[in-house]
Amino acid sequence: MKKENKIEEFIHFFEQTIKYPQLTGAVLPSSKNLTKLITEKSNLKNVETIIELGPGSGVFTKSILGKIKKDTTFFVIEINKSFVEKLRDDFSELKIFHDSAENIKKCLKDLNLKTCDRIISGIPWTALDTKTQNKIIEEIYDSLSPNGLFVTFSYFPFNYLPQGKSFKKILEKYFSKVKESEIVSNIPPAFVYVCKK
Ligand SMILES: C[S@@+](CC[C@H](N)C(=O)[O-])C[C@H]1O[C@@H](n2cnc3c(N)ncnc32)[C@H](O)[C@@H]1O
């Protein structure tokens, strides 16, 4: 793993926000507090398979790699080629799919896998229309093992906008339990959803 230069990372991230505002959905990578919260809530000890969606510049990725067993299968799916190139440079041993989260099952199949235990997502849900939100959540649900967890975040107060509300409704439609965390400092402030299959 390469040593990070935070300023370069922030500039690169911001450039992607300007180029692809809908896909990037934030002006900066997630904060340390949000990274800590999302990885702790994911309860990563002793899991066999983990997928991260929308890793961006890799802040969650780095933390996940620091918490998992050596033999855990971990891969990421990122839609933006420029982030994919950065991730390949920084995490040379990591399996990285340059693809959309709409194709999780295809990525699992490529690795001869059917399901996974955890899916951690950085996708900017409130920037997506309801149809796309539903399509990706269905793909996530189908890809999780019976006791699997889906862990994601939402920006406050965007969760009160129509797209934030529709996202929560979709989570509640698919998952047996949907728990919200406290709000932590981030730009913008954010909280975590922990969803049990
Ligand atoms: C808000 S950024 C989060 C980046 C990083 N996880 C973080 O927390 O700093 C959203 C990320 O999701 C990616 N993304 C958006 N839609 C996606 C999709 N359908 N499939 C995979 N990645 C996607 C974007 O390219 C970007 O890297």
Short mmCIF file of C-alpha atoms and ligand atoms in Angstrom, two decimals:
data_model
loop_
_atom_site.label_atom_id
_atom_site.label_comp_id
_atom_site.label_asym_id
_atom_site.label_seq_id
_atom_site.Cartn_x
_atom_site.Cartn_y
_atom_site.Cartn_z
CA MET A 1 0.00 0.00 0.00
CA LYS A 2 1.41 3.38 -1.02
CA LYS A 3 1.90 6.21 1.48
CA GLU A 4 -0.88 8.77 1.07
CA ASN A 5 -0.47 12.44 0.33
CA LYS A 6 -3.76 13.80 1.69
CA ILE A 7 -3.68 17.04 -0.29
CA GLU A 8 -3.15 15.20 -3.59
CA GLU A 9 -5.92 12.78 -2.63
CA PHE A 10 -8.34 15.64 -1.85
CA ILE A 11 -7.50 17.46 -5.11
CA HIS A 12 -8.00 14.28 -7.16
CA PHE A 13 -11.31 13.58 -5.41
CA PHE A 14 -12.53 17.15 -5.94
CA GLU A 15 -11.62 16.94 -9.66
CA GLN A 16 -13.79 13.84 -9.94
CA THR A 17 -16.65 15.71 -8.21
CA ILE A 18 -16.40 18.45 -10.85
CA LYS A 19 -16.22 15.90 -13.70
CA TYR A 20 -18.88 13.48 -12.44
CA PRO A 21 -20.99 15.27 -9.79
CA GLN A 22 -23.85 12.74 -9.85
CA LEU A 23 -21.60 9.71 -9.45
CA THR A 24 -19.19 11.17 -6.92
CA GLY A 25 -21.87 12.80 -4.78
CA ALA A 26 -19.47 14.44 -2.28
CA VAL A 27 -16.73 17.06 -2.41
CA LEU A 28 -14.22 15.20 -0.26
CA PRO A 29 -13.46 11.61 0.77
CA SER A 30 -15.21 10.43 3.94
CA SER A 31 -13.83 11.61 7.28
CA LYS A 32 -11.90 9.50 9.78
CA ASN A 33 -14.98 9.46 12.05
CA LEU A 34 -17.26 8.14 9.32
CA THR A 35 -14.64 5.58 8.25
CA LYS A 36 -14.30 4.38 11.86
CA LEU A 37 -18.07 4.19 12.32
CA ILE A 38 -18.77 2.31 9.09
CA THR A 39 -16.00 -0.25 9.58
CA GLU A 40 -16.88 -0.84 13.24
CA LYS A 41 -20.59 -1.29 12.46
CA SER A 42 -19.65 -3.79 9.74
CA ASN A 43 -18.23 -6.15 12.38
CA LEU A 44 -15.51 -7.44 10.06
CA LYS A 45 -13.88 -9.99 12.36
CA ASN A 46 -14.14 -13.57 11.16
CA VAL A 47 -16.03 -12.86 7.94
CA GLU A 48 -15.14 -14.83 4.83
CA THR A 49 -16.14 -12.47 2.00
CA ILE A 50 -16.50 -8.68 1.82
CA ILE A 51 -17.39 -6.39 -1.08
CA GLU A 52 -16.96 -2.63 -1.06
CA LEU A 53 -19.01 -0.57 -3.54
CA GLY A 54 -17.87 2.88 -4.65
CA PRO A 55 -14.51 2.98 -2.82
CA GLY A 56 -13.49 6.29 -4.42
CA SER A 57 -10.00 7.20 -3.23
CA GLY A 58 -9.98 4.22 -0.85
CA VAL A 59 -10.47 5.58 2.66
CA PHE A 60 -12.79 2.74 3.71
CA THR A 61 -10.71 0.25 1.70
CA LYS A 62 -7.58 1.02 3.72
CA SER A 63 -9.45 0.65 7.02
CA ILE A 64 -11.15 -2.60 5.91
CA LEU A 65 -7.78 -4.09 4.90
CA GLY A 66 -6.48 -3.29 8.39
CA LYS A 67 -9.34 -5.16 10.07
CA ILE A 68 -9.80 -8.38 8.12
CA LYS A 69 -8.21 -11.83 8.42
CA LYS A 70 -5.45 -12.69 5.97
CA ASP A 71 -7.61 -15.25 4.20
CA THR A 72 -10.76 -13.08 3.86
CA THR A 73 -11.83 -12.55 0.26
CA PHE A 74 -12.19 -8.81 -0.24
CA PHE A 75 -12.87 -6.99 -3.49
CA VAL A 76 -14.14 -3.60 -4.57
CA ILE A 77 -16.37 -2.37 -7.41
CA GLU A 78 -15.80 1.19 -8.64
CA ILE A 79 -17.44 2.82 -11.67
CA ASN A 80 -15.02 5.76 -12.17
CA LYS A 81 -11.89 4.80 -14.17
CA SER A 82 -9.75 7.49 -12.57
CA PHE A 83 -10.51 6.15 -9.06
CA VAL A 84 -9.88 2.61 -10.32
CA GLU A 85 -6.42 3.65 -11.55
CA LYS A 86 -5.62 5.30 -8.20
CA LEU A 87 -6.82 2.26 -6.27
CA ARG A 88 -4.71 -0.06 -8.47
CA ASP A 89 -1.72 2.13 -7.76
CA ASP A 90 -2.31 2.30 -3.99
CA PHE A 91 -3.54 -1.26 -3.32
CA SER A 92 -1.61 -3.39 -5.79
CA GLU A 93 -2.79 -6.70 -4.33
CA LEU A 94 -6.48 -5.84 -4.13
CA LYS A 95 -9.01 -7.25 -6.60
CA ILE A 96 -10.67 -4.21 -8.19
CA PHE A 97 -13.56 -4.41 -10.65
CA HIS A 98 -14.03 -1.42 -12.92
CA ASP A 99 -17.78 -1.89 -13.07
CA SER A 100 -21.10 -0.73 -11.66
CA ALA A 101 -22.64 -1.93 -8.40
CA GLU A 102 -25.53 -3.03 -10.62
CA ASN A 103 -23.32 -6.01 -11.57
CA ILE A 104 -22.31 -7.44 -8.19
CA LYS A 105 -23.52 -10.97 -9.06
CA LYS A 106 -21.44 -10.92 -12.26
CA CYS A 107 -18.34 -9.91 -10.26
CA LEU A 108 -18.99 -12.68 -7.68
CA LYS A 109 -19.37 -15.18 -10.53
CA ASP A 110 -16.05 -14.07 -12.04
CA LEU A 111 -14.43 -15.17 -8.76
CA ASN A 112 -16.45 -18.40 -8.59
CA LEU A 113 -18.44 -17.09 -5.64
CA LYS A 114 -22.20 -17.00 -5.11
CA THR A 115 -22.66 -14.83 -2.04
CA CYS A 116 -20.75 -12.65 0.41
CA ASP A 117 -21.02 -11.87 4.14
CA ARG A 118 -20.68 -8.08 4.07
CA ILE A 119 -21.36 -5.38 1.53
CA ILE A 120 -20.08 -1.93 2.48
CA SER A 121 -21.14 0.92 0.26
CA GLY A 122 -19.99 4.48 -0.40
CA ILE A 123 -22.46 5.03 -3.25
CA PRO A 124 -24.17 8.47 -3.10
CA TRP A 125 -27.73 7.13 -2.84
CA THR A 126 -29.54 10.46 -2.80
CA ALA A 127 -28.00 11.34 -6.20
CA LEU A 128 -29.66 8.27 -7.77
CA ASP A 129 -33.22 7.96 -9.06
CA THR A 130 -35.53 5.52 -7.26
CA LYS A 131 -35.34 2.92 -10.05
CA THR A 132 -31.54 2.74 -9.86
CA GLN A 133 -31.59 2.71 -6.04
CA ASN A 134 -33.99 -0.23 -6.17
CA LYS A 135 -31.96 -2.10 -8.81
CA ILE A 136 -28.71 -1.85 -6.82
CA ILE A 137 -30.35 -2.73 -3.49
CA GLU A 138 -31.96 -5.80 -5.07
CA GLU A 139 -28.53 -6.83 -6.41
CA ILE A 140 -27.03 -6.31 -2.93
CA TYR A 141 -29.80 -8.31 -1.25
CA ASP A 142 -29.43 -11.21 -3.70
CA SER A 143 -25.65 -11.25 -3.22
CA LEU A 144 -25.64 -11.45 0.58
CA SER A 145 -25.41 -14.74 2.49
CA PRO A 146 -28.37 -15.55 4.80
CA ASN A 147 -26.87 -13.76 7.83
CA GLY A 148 -25.15 -11.10 5.75
CA LEU A 149 -24.99 -7.41 6.55
CA PHE A 150 -25.26 -4.45 4.23
CA VAL A 151 -23.68 -1.31 5.68
CA THR A 152 -23.88 2.10 4.06
CA PHE A 153 -24.09 5.78 4.91
CA SER A 154 -26.37 8.68 4.17
CA TYR A 155 -25.65 12.39 4.37
CA PHE A 156 -27.59 14.52 6.85
CA PRO A 157 -29.98 16.31 6.15
CA PHE A 158 -30.26 14.83 2.61
CA ASN A 159 -31.99 11.82 4.14
CA TYR A 160 -35.06 14.10 4.50
CA LEU A 161 -35.16 14.85 0.76
CA PRO A 162 -37.43 12.70 -1.49
CA GLN A 163 -34.47 10.58 -2.74
CA GLY A 164 -33.28 10.04 0.85
CA LYS A 165 -36.76 8.97 1.94
CA SER A 166 -37.22 6.64 -1.03
CA PHE A 167 -33.84 5.05 -0.28
CA LYS A 168 -34.85 4.31 3.32
CA LYS A 169 -38.17 2.83 2.15
CA ILE A 170 -36.33 0.52 -0.26
CA LEU A 171 -33.98 -0.61 2.54
CA GLU A 172 -36.99 -1.39 4.73
CA LYS A 173 -38.69 -3.27 1.89
CA TYR A 174 -35.76 -5.67 1.44
CA PHE A 175 -34.06 -6.05 4.81
CA SER A 176 -35.46 -7.63 7.97
CA LYS A 177 -33.76 -5.02 10.20
CA VAL A 178 -32.54 -1.51 9.33
CA LYS A 179 -30.69 0.36 12.09
CA GLU A 180 -29.49 3.97 11.96
CA SER A 181 -26.41 5.16 13.86
CA GLU A 182 -25.70 8.52 15.43
CA ILE A 183 -24.61 11.36 13.13
CA VAL A 184 -20.83 11.87 12.93
CA SER A 185 -18.72 14.75 11.68
CA ASN A 186 -18.05 14.58 7.97
CA ILE A 187 -18.53 16.94 5.01
CA PRO A 188 -21.54 16.80 4.90
CA PRO A 189 -22.43 15.21 8.30
CA ALA A 190 -23.37 11.55 7.90
CA PHE A 191 -24.81 8.52 9.65
CA VAL A 192 -24.66 4.79 8.96
CA TYR A 193 -27.41 2.31 8.08
CA VAL A 194 -26.79 -1.29 9.19
CA CYS A 195 -29.14 -3.62 7.31
CA LYS A 196 -29.61 -7.28 8.19
CA LYS A 197 -30.80 -9.72 5.54
C1 LIG B 1 -19.45 9.71 -2.08
S1 LIG B 1 -18.13 8.90 -3.03
C2 LIG B 1 -17.54 7.85 -1.71
C3 LIG B 1 -16.11 7.44 -1.89
C4 LIG B 1 -15.50 6.72 -0.69
N1 LIG B 1 -16.22 5.50 -0.38
C5 LIG B 1 -15.52 7.61 0.51
O1 LIG B 1 -16.34 7.34 1.41
O2 LIG B 1 -14.74 8.56 0.55
C6 LIG B 1 -19.08 7.81 -4.08
C7 LIG B 1 -18.28 6.78 -4.84
O3 LIG B 1 -19.19 5.84 -5.45
C8 LIG B 1 -18.79 5.61 -6.82
N2 LIG B 1 -19.99 5.14 -7.53
C9 LIG B 1 -21.11 5.86 -7.84
N3 LIG B 1 -22.01 5.08 -8.46
C10 LIG B 1 -21.45 3.83 -8.54
C11 LIG B 1 -21.90 2.58 -9.07
N4 LIG B 1 -23.10 2.46 -9.64
N5 LIG B 1 -21.09 1.52 -8.98
C12 LIG B 1 -19.86 1.63 -8.39
N6 LIG B 1 -19.38 2.77 -7.90
C13 LIG B 1 -20.17 3.87 -7.95
C14 LIG B 1 -18.24 6.97 -7.24
O4 LIG B 1 -17.44 6.89 -8.40
C15 LIG B 1 -17.45 7.35 -5.98
O5 LIG B 1 -16.19 6.75 -5.98
#
